[in-house]
mmCIF file of C-alpha atoms in Angstrom:
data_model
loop_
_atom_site.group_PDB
_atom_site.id
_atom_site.type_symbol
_atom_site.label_atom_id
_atom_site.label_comp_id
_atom_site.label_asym_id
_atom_site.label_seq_id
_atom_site.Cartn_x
_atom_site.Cartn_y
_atom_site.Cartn_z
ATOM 1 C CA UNK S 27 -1.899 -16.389 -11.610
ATOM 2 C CA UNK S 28 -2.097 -12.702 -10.842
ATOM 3 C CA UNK S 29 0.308 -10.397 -11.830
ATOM 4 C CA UNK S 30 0.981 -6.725 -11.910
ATOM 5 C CA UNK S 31 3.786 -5.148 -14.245
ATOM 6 C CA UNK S 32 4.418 -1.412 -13.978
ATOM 7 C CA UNK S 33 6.094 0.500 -17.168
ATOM 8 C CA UNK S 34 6.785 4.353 -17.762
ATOM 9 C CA UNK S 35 8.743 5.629 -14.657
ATOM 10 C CA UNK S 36 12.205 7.501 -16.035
ATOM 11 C CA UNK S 37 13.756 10.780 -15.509
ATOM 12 C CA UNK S 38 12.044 14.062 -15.697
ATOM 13 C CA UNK S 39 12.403 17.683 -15.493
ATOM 14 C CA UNK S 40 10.316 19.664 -12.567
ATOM 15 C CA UNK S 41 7.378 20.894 -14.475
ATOM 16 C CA UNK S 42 7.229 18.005 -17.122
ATOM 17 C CA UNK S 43 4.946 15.106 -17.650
ATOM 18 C CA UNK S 44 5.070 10.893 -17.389
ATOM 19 C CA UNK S 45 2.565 8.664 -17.699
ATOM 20 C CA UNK S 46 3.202 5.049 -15.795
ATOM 21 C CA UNK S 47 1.278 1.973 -16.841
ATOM 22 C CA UNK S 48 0.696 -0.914 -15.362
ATOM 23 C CA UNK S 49 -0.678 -4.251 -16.959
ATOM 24 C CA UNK S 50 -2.866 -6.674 -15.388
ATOM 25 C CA UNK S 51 -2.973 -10.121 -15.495
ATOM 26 C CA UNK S 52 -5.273 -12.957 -14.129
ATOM 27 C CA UNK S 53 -8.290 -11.033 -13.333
ATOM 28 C CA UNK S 54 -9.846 -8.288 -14.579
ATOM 29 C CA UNK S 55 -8.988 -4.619 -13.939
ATOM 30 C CA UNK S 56 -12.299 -3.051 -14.174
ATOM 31 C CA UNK S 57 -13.960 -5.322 -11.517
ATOM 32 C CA UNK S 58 -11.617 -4.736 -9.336
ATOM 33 C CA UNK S 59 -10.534 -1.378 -6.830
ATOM 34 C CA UNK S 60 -6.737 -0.699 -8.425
ATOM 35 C CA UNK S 61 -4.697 1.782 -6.443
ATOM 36 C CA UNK S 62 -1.175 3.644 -7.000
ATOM 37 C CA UNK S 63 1.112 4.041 -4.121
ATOM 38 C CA UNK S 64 4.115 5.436 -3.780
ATOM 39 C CA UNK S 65 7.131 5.345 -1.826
ATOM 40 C CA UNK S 66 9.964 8.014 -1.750
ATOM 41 C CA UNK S 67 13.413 6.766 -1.183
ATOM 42 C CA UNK S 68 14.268 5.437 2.204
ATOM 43 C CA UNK S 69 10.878 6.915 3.335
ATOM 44 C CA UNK S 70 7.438 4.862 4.086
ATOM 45 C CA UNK S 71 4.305 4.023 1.767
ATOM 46 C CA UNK S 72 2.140 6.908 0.528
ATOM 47 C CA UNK S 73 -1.394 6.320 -1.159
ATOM 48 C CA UNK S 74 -2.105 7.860 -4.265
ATOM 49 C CA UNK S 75 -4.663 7.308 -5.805
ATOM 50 C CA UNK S 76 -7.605 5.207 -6.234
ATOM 51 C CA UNK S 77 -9.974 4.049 -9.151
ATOM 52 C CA UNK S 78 -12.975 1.862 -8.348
ATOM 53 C CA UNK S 79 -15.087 -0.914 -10.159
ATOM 54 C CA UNK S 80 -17.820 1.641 -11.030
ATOM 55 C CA UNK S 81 -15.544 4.219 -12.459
ATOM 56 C CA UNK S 82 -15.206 6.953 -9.064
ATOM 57 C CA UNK S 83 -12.008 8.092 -8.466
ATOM 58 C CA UNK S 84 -10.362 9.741 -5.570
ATOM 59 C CA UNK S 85 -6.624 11.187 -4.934
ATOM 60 C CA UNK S 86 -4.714 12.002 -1.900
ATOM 61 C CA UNK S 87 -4.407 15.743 -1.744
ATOM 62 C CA UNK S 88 -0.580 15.752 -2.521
ATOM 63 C CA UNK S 89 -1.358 14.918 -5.819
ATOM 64 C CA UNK S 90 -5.281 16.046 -6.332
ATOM 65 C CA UNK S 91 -5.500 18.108 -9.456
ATOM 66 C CA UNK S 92 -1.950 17.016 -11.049
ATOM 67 C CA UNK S 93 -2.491 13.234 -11.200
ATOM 68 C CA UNK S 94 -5.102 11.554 -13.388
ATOM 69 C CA UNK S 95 -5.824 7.552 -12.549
ATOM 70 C CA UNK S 96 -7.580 5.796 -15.455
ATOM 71 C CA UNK S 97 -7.921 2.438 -16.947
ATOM 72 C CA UNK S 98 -8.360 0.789 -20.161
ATOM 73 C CA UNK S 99 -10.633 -2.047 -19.661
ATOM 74 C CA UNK S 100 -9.809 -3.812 -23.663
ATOM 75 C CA UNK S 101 -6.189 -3.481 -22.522
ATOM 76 C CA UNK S 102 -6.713 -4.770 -18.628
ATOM 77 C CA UNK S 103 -4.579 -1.966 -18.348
ATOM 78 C CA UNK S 104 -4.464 0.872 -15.531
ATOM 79 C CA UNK S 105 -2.564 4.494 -16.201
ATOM 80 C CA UNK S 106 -1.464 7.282 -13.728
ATOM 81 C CA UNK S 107 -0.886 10.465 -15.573
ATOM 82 C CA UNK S 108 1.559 12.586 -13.817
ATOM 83 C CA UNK S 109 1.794 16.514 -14.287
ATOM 84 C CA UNK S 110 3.429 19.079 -13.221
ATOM 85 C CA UNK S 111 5.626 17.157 -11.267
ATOM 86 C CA UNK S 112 7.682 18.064 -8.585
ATOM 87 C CA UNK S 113 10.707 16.732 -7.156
ATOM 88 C CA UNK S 114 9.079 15.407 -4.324
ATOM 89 C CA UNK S 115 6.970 12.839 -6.437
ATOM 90 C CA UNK S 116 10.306 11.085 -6.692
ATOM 91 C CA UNK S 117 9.667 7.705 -5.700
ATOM 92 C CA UNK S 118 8.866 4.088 -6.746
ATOM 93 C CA UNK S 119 5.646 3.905 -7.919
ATOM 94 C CA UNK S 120 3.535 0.866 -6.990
ATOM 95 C CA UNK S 121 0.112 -0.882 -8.271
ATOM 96 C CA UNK S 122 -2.030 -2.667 -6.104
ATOM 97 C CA UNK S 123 -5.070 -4.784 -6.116
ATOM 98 C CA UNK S 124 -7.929 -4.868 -3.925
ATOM 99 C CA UNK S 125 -10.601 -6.897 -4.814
ATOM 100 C CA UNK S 126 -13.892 -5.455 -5.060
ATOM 101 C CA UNK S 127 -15.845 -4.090 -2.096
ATOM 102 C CA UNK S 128 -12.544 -5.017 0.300
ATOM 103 C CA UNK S 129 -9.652 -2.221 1.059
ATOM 104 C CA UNK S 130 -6.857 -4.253 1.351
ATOM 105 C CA UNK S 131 -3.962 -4.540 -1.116
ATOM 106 C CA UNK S 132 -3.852 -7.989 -1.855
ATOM 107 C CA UNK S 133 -1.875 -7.989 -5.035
ATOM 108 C CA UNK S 134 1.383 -5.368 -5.708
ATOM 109 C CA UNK S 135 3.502 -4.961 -9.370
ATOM 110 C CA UNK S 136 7.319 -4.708 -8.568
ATOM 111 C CA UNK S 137 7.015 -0.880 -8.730
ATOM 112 C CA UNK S 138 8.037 1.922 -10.851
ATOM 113 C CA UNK S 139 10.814 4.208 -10.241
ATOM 114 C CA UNK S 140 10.078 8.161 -11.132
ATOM 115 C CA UNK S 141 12.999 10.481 -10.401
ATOM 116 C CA UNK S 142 12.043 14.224 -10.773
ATOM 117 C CA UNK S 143 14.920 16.486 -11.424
ATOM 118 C CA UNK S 144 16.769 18.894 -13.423
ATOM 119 C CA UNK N 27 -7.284 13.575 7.827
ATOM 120 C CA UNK N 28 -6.985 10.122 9.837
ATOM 121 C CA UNK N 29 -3.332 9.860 10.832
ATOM 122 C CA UNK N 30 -1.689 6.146 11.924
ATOM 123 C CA UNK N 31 1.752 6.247 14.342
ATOM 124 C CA UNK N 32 3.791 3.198 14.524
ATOM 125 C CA UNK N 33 6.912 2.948 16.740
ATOM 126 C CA UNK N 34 9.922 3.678 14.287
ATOM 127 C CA UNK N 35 11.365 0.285 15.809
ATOM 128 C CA UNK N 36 11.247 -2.498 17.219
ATOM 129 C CA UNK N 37 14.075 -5.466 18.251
ATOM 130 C CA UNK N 38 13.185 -8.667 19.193
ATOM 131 C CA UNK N 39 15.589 -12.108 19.860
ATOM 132 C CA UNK N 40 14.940 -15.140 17.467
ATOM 133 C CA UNK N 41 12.232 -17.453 19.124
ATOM 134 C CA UNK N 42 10.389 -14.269 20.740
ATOM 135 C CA UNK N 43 7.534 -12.702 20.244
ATOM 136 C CA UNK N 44 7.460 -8.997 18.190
ATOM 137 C CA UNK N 45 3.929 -6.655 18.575
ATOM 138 C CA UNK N 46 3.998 -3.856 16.843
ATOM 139 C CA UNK N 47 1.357 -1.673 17.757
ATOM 140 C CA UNK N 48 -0.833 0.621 15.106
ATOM 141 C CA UNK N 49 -2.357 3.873 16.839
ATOM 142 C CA UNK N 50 -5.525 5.656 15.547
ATOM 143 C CA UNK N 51 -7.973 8.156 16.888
ATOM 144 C CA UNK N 52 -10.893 4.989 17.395
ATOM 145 C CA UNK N 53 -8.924 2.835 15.090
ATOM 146 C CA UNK N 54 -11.131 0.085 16.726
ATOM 147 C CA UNK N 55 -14.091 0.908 14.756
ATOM 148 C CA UNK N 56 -12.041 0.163 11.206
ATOM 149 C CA UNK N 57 -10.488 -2.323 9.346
ATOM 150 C CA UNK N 58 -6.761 -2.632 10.002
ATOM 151 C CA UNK N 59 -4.400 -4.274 7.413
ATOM 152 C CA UNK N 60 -0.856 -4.941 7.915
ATOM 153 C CA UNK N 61 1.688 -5.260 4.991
ATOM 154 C CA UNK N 62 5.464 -6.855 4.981
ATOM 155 C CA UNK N 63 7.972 -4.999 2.968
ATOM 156 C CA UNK N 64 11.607 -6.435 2.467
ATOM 157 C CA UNK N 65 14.847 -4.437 1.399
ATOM 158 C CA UNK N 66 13.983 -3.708 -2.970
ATOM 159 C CA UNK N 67 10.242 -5.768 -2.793
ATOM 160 C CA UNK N 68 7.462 -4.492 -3.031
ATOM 161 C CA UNK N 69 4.502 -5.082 0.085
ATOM 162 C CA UNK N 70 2.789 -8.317 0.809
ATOM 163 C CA UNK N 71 0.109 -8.433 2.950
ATOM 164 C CA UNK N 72 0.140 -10.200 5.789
ATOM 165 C CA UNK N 73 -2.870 -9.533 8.176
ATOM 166 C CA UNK N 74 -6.095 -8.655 6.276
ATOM 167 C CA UNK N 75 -9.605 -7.072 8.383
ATOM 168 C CA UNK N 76 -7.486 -7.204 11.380
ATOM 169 C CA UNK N 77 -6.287 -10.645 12.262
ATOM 170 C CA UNK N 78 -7.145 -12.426 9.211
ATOM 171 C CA UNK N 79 -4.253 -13.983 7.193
ATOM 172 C CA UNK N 80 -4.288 -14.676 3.692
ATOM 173 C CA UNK N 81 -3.300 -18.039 2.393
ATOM 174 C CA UNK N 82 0.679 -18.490 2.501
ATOM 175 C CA UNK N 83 1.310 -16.584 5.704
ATOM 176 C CA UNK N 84 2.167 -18.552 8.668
ATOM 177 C CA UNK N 85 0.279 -19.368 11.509
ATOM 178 C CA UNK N 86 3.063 -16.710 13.073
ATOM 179 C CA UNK N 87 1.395 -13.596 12.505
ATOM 180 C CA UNK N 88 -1.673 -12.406 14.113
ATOM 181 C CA UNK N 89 -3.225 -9.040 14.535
ATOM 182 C CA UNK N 90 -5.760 -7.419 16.666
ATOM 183 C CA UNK N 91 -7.631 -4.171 17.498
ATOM 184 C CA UNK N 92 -9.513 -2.325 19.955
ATOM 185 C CA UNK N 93 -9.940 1.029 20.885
ATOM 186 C CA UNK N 94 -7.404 3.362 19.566
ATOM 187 C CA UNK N 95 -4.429 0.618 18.688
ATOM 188 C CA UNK N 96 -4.013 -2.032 16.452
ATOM 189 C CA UNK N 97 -1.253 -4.663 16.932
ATOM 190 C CA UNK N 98 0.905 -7.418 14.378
ATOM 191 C CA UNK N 99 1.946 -9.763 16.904
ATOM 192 C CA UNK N 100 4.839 -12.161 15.233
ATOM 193 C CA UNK N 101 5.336 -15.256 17.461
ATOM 194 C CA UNK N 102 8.319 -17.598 17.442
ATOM 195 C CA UNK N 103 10.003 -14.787 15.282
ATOM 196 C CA UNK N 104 12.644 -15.825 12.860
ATOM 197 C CA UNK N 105 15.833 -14.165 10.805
ATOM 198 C CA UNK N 106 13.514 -14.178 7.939
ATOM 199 C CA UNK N 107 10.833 -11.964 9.551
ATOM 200 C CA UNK N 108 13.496 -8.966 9.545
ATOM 201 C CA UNK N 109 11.155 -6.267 7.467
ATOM 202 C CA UNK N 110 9.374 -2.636 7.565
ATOM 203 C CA UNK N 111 6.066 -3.770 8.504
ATOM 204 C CA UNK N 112 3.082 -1.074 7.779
ATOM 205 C CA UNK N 113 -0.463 -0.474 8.873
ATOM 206 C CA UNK N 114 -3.362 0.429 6.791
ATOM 207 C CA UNK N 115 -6.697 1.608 6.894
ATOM 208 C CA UNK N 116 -9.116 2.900 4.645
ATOM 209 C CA UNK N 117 -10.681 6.373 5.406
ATOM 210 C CA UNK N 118 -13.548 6.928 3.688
ATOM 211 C CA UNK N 119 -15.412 9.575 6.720
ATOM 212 C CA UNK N 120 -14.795 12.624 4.325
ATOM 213 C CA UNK N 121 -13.207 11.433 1.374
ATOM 214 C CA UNK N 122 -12.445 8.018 0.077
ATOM 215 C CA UNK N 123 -8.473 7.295 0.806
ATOM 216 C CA UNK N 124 -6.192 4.908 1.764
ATOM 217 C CA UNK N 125 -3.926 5.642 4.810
ATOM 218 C CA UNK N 126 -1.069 4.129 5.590
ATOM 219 C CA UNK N 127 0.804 4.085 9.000
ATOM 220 C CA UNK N 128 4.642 5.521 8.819
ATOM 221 C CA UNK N 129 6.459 1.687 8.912
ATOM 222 C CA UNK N 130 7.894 0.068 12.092
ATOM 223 C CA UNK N 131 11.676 -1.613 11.110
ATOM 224 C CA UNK N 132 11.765 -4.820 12.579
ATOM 225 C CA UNK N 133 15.425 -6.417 13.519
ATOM 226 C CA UNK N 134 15.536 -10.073 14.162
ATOM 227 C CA UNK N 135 18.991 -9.420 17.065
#
């Protein structure tokens, strides 16, 4: 069975730092496209950030030069380090699946909640 | 960047049939997904490629595109169906991203 669990969202001051996690289960991480996406409260869903098999990865502009997606394929394990965060990254942050070569999201974790403020 | 518009929402009696449409600058030529989000869940897909379904999701939902609109057509709608339903593409024409439409509420009257 697949599953997704996200870990590391919390409270943070503007300016600071959080890394989220998020472990994989029944199938493999690194053969697989694995995305963040994001959704601020009461507002719609916002891509992130994507890593693919092969290793390329590509950020919506929002975020493009604060947020760093990586994976760690021993752990089946996929990371989005957050800095310099604003208080408009507050949101519930999600991981998805797609499986390789498709761009649909055919597998979501229960999301991660990251509240930026002072 | 590619933008998707979806109508904010739509209302539809029990036993009718809900579209919600999915608008694009020659959203035709891509691959439209569709994705059902309840009140605290997180997004399941529910139209894949444009009208295909992945296993578990009724017969109920369909989808279609052409030109510059896609549409999630929900026949014989139920209580249950009551959800933010979003579009999706992937935009990969100058950089490689996913894109999301802004979420139609659907309410089951």
């Amino acid at each position: 069975e697949v599953q997704l669990v996200e870990s590391g969202g919390g409270l943070v001051q503007p300016g600071g730092s959080l890394r989220l996690s998020c472990a994989a289960s029944g199938f493999t991480v690194s053969s697989n496209y694995m995305s963040w996406v994001r959704q601020a409260p009461g507002k719609g869903l916002e891509w992130v950030s994507v890593i693919y098999s092969g290793g390329s990865t590509y950020y919506a502009d929002s975020v493009k030069g604060r947020f760093t997606i990586s994976r760690d394929n021993s752990k089946n394990t996929l990371y989005l380090q957050m800095n310099s965060l604003r208080a408009e990254d507050t949101a519930v942050y999600y991981c998805a699946r797609a499986a390789d070569g498709y761009n649909y999201l055919d597998y979501w974790g229960q999301g991660t909640l990251v509240t930026v403020s002072s | 960047s590619y933008v998707l518009t979806q109508p904010p929402s739509v209302s539809v009696a029990p036993g009718q049939t809900a579209r919600i449409t999915c608008g694009g600058n020659n959203i035709g030529s891509k691959s439209v997904h569709w994705y059902q989000q309840k009140p605290g869940q997180a997004p399941v897909l529910v139209v894949y490629d444009d009208s295909d379904r992945p296993s578990g999701i009724p017969e109920r939902f369909s989808g279609s595109n052409s030109g510059n609109t896609a549409t999630l057509t929900i026949s014989r709608v139920e209580a249950g169906d009551e959800a933010d339903y979003y579009c999706q593409v992937w935009d990969s024409s100058s950089d490689h991203r996913g894109v999301f439409g802004g979420g139609t509420k659907l309410t089951v009257l």
